[in-house]
PDB file of C-alpha atoms in Angstrom:
ATOM      1  CA  UNK A   1       9.426 -17.857 -22.897  1.00 95.00           C
ATOM      2  CA  UNK A   2      10.085 -17.362 -19.177  1.00 97.00           C
ATOM      3  CA  UNK A   3       9.111 -14.537 -16.864  1.00 98.00           C
ATOM      4  CA  UNK A   4      11.319 -14.043 -13.808  1.00 96.00           C
ATOM      5  CA  UNK A   5       9.874 -11.855 -11.072  1.00 96.00           C
ATOM      6  CA  UNK A   6      11.799 -10.383  -8.165  1.00 94.00           C
ATOM      7  CA  UNK A   7      11.594  -7.713  -5.491  1.00 96.00           C
ATOM      8  CA  UNK A   8       9.041  -9.026  -3.034  1.00 94.00           C
ATOM      9  CA  UNK A   9       9.556  -9.109   0.700  1.00 96.00           C
ATOM     10  CA  UNK A  10       8.410  -7.878   4.082  1.00 97.00           C
ATOM     11  CA  UNK A  11       7.694  -4.176   4.509  1.00 97.00           C
ATOM     12  CA  UNK A  12       6.021  -2.088   7.179  1.00 97.00           C
ATOM     13  CA  UNK A  13       2.755  -0.260   6.483  1.00 98.00           C
ATOM     14  CA  UNK A  14       3.471   2.969   4.660  1.00 97.00           C
ATOM     15  CA  UNK A  15       6.626   1.563   3.134  1.00 98.00           C
ATOM     16  CA  UNK A  16       7.636   0.960  -0.474  1.00 98.00           C
ATOM     17  CA  UNK A  17       8.754  -1.925  -2.652  1.00 98.00           C
ATOM     18  CA  UNK A  18       9.657  -2.232  -6.302  1.00 98.00           C
ATOM     19  CA  UNK A  19       8.899  -5.405  -8.217  1.00 98.00           C
ATOM     20  CA  UNK A  20      10.624  -6.337 -11.453  1.00 98.00           C
ATOM     21  CA  UNK A  21       9.807  -8.986 -14.033  1.00 98.00           C
ATOM     22  CA  UNK A  22      12.081  -9.833 -16.935  1.00 97.00           C
ATOM     23  CA  UNK A  23      10.972 -11.897 -19.917  1.00 97.00           C
ATOM     24  CA  UNK A  24      13.417 -14.082 -21.787  1.00 97.00           C
ATOM     25  CA  UNK A  25      13.328 -16.545 -24.661  1.00 96.00           C
ATOM     26  CA  UNK A  26      12.568 -16.406 -28.374  1.00 96.00           C
ATOM     27  CA  UNK A  27      10.699 -13.126 -28.168  1.00 96.00           C
ATOM     28  CA  UNK A  28       9.713 -11.180 -31.233  1.00 96.00           C
ATOM     29  CA  UNK A  29       7.421  -8.731 -29.504  1.00 96.00           C
ATOM     30  CA  UNK A  30       5.732  -8.229 -26.138  1.00 97.00           C
ATOM     31  CA  UNK A  31       2.318  -6.578 -26.188  1.00 96.00           C
ATOM     32  CA  UNK A  32       0.549  -5.946 -22.860  1.00 97.00           C
ATOM     33  CA  UNK A  33       2.452  -6.560 -19.620  1.00 98.00           C
ATOM     34  CA  UNK A  34       1.074  -6.390 -16.135  1.00 97.00           C
ATOM     35  CA  UNK A  35       0.861  -7.442 -12.543  1.00 98.00           C
ATOM     36  CA  UNK A  36      -1.774  -9.498 -10.775  1.00 98.00           C
ATOM     37  CA  UNK A  37      -2.004 -10.507  -7.156  1.00 98.00           C
ATOM     38  CA  UNK A  38      -3.639 -13.243  -5.124  1.00 98.00           C
ATOM     39  CA  UNK A  39      -4.230 -12.957  -1.410  1.00 96.00           C
ATOM     40  CA  UNK A  40      -4.968 -16.029   0.731  1.00 90.00           C
ATOM     41  CA  UNK A  41      -8.511 -17.210   0.148  1.00 93.00           C
ATOM     42  CA  UNK A  42      -9.128 -14.746  -2.655  1.00 95.00           C
ATOM     43  CA  UNK A  43      -9.145 -14.850  -6.424  1.00 97.00           C
ATOM     44  CA  UNK A  44      -6.306 -13.522  -8.494  1.00 97.00           C
ATOM     45  CA  UNK A  45      -6.950  -9.895  -9.450  1.00 97.00           C
ATOM     46  CA  UNK A  46      -5.441  -7.390 -11.824  1.00 98.00           C
ATOM     47  CA  UNK A  47      -3.265  -4.794 -10.122  1.00 98.00           C
ATOM     48  CA  UNK A  48      -1.912  -2.842 -13.067  1.00 98.00           C
ATOM     49  CA  UNK A  49      -1.208  -3.268 -16.753  1.00 98.00           C
ATOM     50  CA  UNK A  50       0.699  -1.380 -19.408  1.00 98.00           C
ATOM     51  CA  UNK A  51       0.555  -1.546 -23.192  1.00 97.00           C
ATOM     52  CA  UNK A  52       3.614  -1.577 -25.401  1.00 95.00           C
ATOM     53  CA  UNK A  53       2.993   2.083 -26.064  1.00 94.00           C
ATOM     54  CA  UNK A  54       2.840   2.925 -22.374  1.00 95.00           C
ATOM     55  CA  UNK A  55      -0.869   3.242 -21.715  1.00 98.00           C
ATOM     56  CA  UNK A  56      -1.606   2.125 -18.165  1.00 98.00           C
ATOM     57  CA  UNK A  57      -4.543   0.716 -16.261  1.00 98.00           C
ATOM     58  CA  UNK A  58      -4.861   0.305 -12.474  1.00 98.00           C
ATOM     59  CA  UNK A  59      -7.154  -1.360 -10.004  1.00 98.00           C
ATOM     60  CA  UNK A  60      -9.050   1.255  -8.010  1.00 98.00           C
ATOM     61  CA  UNK A  61      -7.493  -0.010  -4.793  1.00 97.00           C
ATOM     62  CA  UNK A  62      -3.956   0.921  -5.906  1.00 98.00           C
ATOM     63  CA  UNK A  63      -4.524   4.111  -7.900  1.00 98.00           C
ATOM     64  CA  UNK A  64      -2.278   6.901  -6.697  1.00 97.00           C
ATOM     65  CA  UNK A  65      -0.017   4.490  -4.781  1.00 98.00           C
ATOM     66  CA  UNK A  66       1.326   2.062  -7.393  1.00 98.00           C
ATOM     67  CA  UNK A  67       3.044   2.842 -10.687  1.00 98.00           C
ATOM     68  CA  UNK A  68       3.587   0.339 -13.484  1.00 98.00           C
ATOM     69  CA  UNK A  69       6.291   0.935 -16.082  1.00 98.00           C
ATOM     70  CA  UNK A  70       8.252  -1.079 -18.634  1.00 97.00           C
ATOM     71  CA  UNK A  71      11.480  -1.113 -20.560  1.00 97.00           C
ATOM     72  CA  UNK A  72      10.802  -2.565 -23.991  1.00 95.00           C
ATOM     73  CA  UNK A  73      14.508  -2.918 -24.735  1.00 95.00           C
ATOM     74  CA  UNK A  74      14.979  -5.084 -21.651  1.00 96.00           C
ATOM     75  CA  UNK A  75      11.626  -6.906 -21.962  1.00 97.00           C
ATOM     76  CA  UNK A  76      10.998  -5.932 -18.348  1.00 98.00           C
ATOM     77  CA  UNK A  77       7.997  -4.624 -16.444  1.00 98.00           C
ATOM     78  CA  UNK A  78       8.172  -2.897 -13.071  1.00 98.00           C
ATOM     79  CA  UNK A  79       5.727  -2.154 -10.293  1.00 98.00           C
ATOM     80  CA  UNK A  80       6.619   0.628  -7.884  1.00 98.00           C
ATOM     81  CA  UNK A  81       4.477   0.245  -4.780  1.00 98.00           C
ATOM     82  CA  UNK A  82       4.282   3.127  -2.316  1.00 98.00           C
ATOM     83  CA  UNK A  83       2.191   3.731   0.804  1.00 98.00           C
ATOM     84  CA  UNK A  84       1.729   0.012   1.201  1.00 98.00           C
ATOM     85  CA  UNK A  85      -1.133  -1.260   3.339  1.00 97.00           C
ATOM     86  CA  UNK A  86      -1.646  -4.616   5.069  1.00 97.00           C
ATOM     87  CA  UNK A  87      -4.375  -5.393   2.532  1.00 96.00           C
ATOM     88  CA  UNK A  88      -1.751  -5.281  -0.218  1.00 98.00           C
ATOM     89  CA  UNK A  89      -0.290  -8.495   1.206  1.00 97.00           C
ATOM     90  CA  UNK A  90      -0.415 -11.129  -1.541  1.00 98.00           C
ATOM     91  CA  UNK A  91       1.583 -13.131  -4.012  1.00 98.00           C
ATOM     92  CA  UNK A  92       2.230 -10.886  -6.992  1.00 98.00           C
ATOM     93  CA  UNK A  93       2.413 -12.407 -10.467  1.00 98.00           C
ATOM     94  CA  UNK A  94       3.692 -10.758 -13.601  1.00 97.00           C
ATOM     95  CA  UNK A  95       2.014 -11.398 -16.910  1.00 97.00           C
ATOM     96  CA  UNK A  96       2.989 -10.762 -20.498  1.00 98.00           C
ATOM     97  CA  UNK A  97       1.394 -11.334 -23.859  1.00 98.00           C
ATOM     98  CA  UNK A  98       4.241 -12.481 -26.098  1.00 97.00           C
ATOM     99  CA  UNK A  99       4.648 -13.081 -29.793  1.00 96.00           C
ATOM    100  CA  UNK A 100       7.435 -15.603 -30.157  1.00 96.00           C
ATOM    101  CA  UNK A 101       9.759 -15.761 -33.134  1.00 95.00           C
ATOM    102  CA  UNK A 102       8.144 -17.980 -35.742  1.00 94.00           C
ATOM    103  CA  UNK A 103       4.730 -17.972 -34.070  1.00 94.00           C
ATOM    104  CA  UNK A 104       1.475 -16.930 -35.755  1.00 95.00           C
ATOM    105  CA  UNK A 105      -0.189 -15.448 -32.681  1.00 95.00           C
ATOM    106  CA  UNK A 106       0.645 -14.093 -29.232  1.00 96.00           C
ATOM    107  CA  UNK A 107       0.336 -16.158 -26.078  1.00 96.00           C
ATOM    108  CA  UNK A 108      -0.068 -15.293 -22.415  1.00 97.00           C
ATOM    109  CA  UNK A 109       2.758 -16.087 -19.997  1.00 97.00           C
ATOM    110  CA  UNK A 110       2.999 -15.874 -16.195  1.00 97.00           C
ATOM    111  CA  UNK A 111       5.879 -15.388 -13.827  1.00 96.00           C
ATOM    112  CA  UNK A 112       6.389 -17.589 -10.787  1.00 92.00           C
ATOM    113  CA  UNK A 113       5.017 -15.126  -8.242  1.00 93.00           C
ATOM    114  CA  UNK A 114       6.739 -13.098  -5.567  1.00 96.00           C
ATOM    115  CA  UNK A 115       5.365 -12.674  -2.047  1.00 97.00           C
ATOM    116  CA  UNK A 116       4.721  -9.190  -0.683  1.00 98.00           C
ATOM    117  CA  UNK A 117       3.933  -8.997   3.025  1.00 98.00           C
ATOM    118  CA  UNK A 118       2.916  -5.692   4.592  1.00 97.00           C
ATOM    119  CA  UNK A 119       3.024  -5.953   8.347  1.00 96.00           C
ATOM    120  CA  UNK A 120       4.371  -4.194  11.390  1.00 94.00           C
TER     121      UNK A 120
END
């Protein structure tokens, strides 16, 4: 299973970006999907997650500004980021818990990371 993230870049404070992450491989089912981020010198933290049924969870720091969504048919998770702040600057990683075809249990997979820089 591979997760391919895209959509990062440089944006001014107050701007918007949309991240996408598509999973591919021998996928039977994807359970939770989400986004984490890691800023320089800091630990990786959860940004937002979404269950297969669409229930969402957000870090307090992004509530009201970020929206996580998914397309189960495309095995893709999205993160719409609005009103971006300099403190949102980080490498963003997508995550998915995947049950592969033929497997007995789900496993956690990570994307390669995409850099988001918020700066004027």
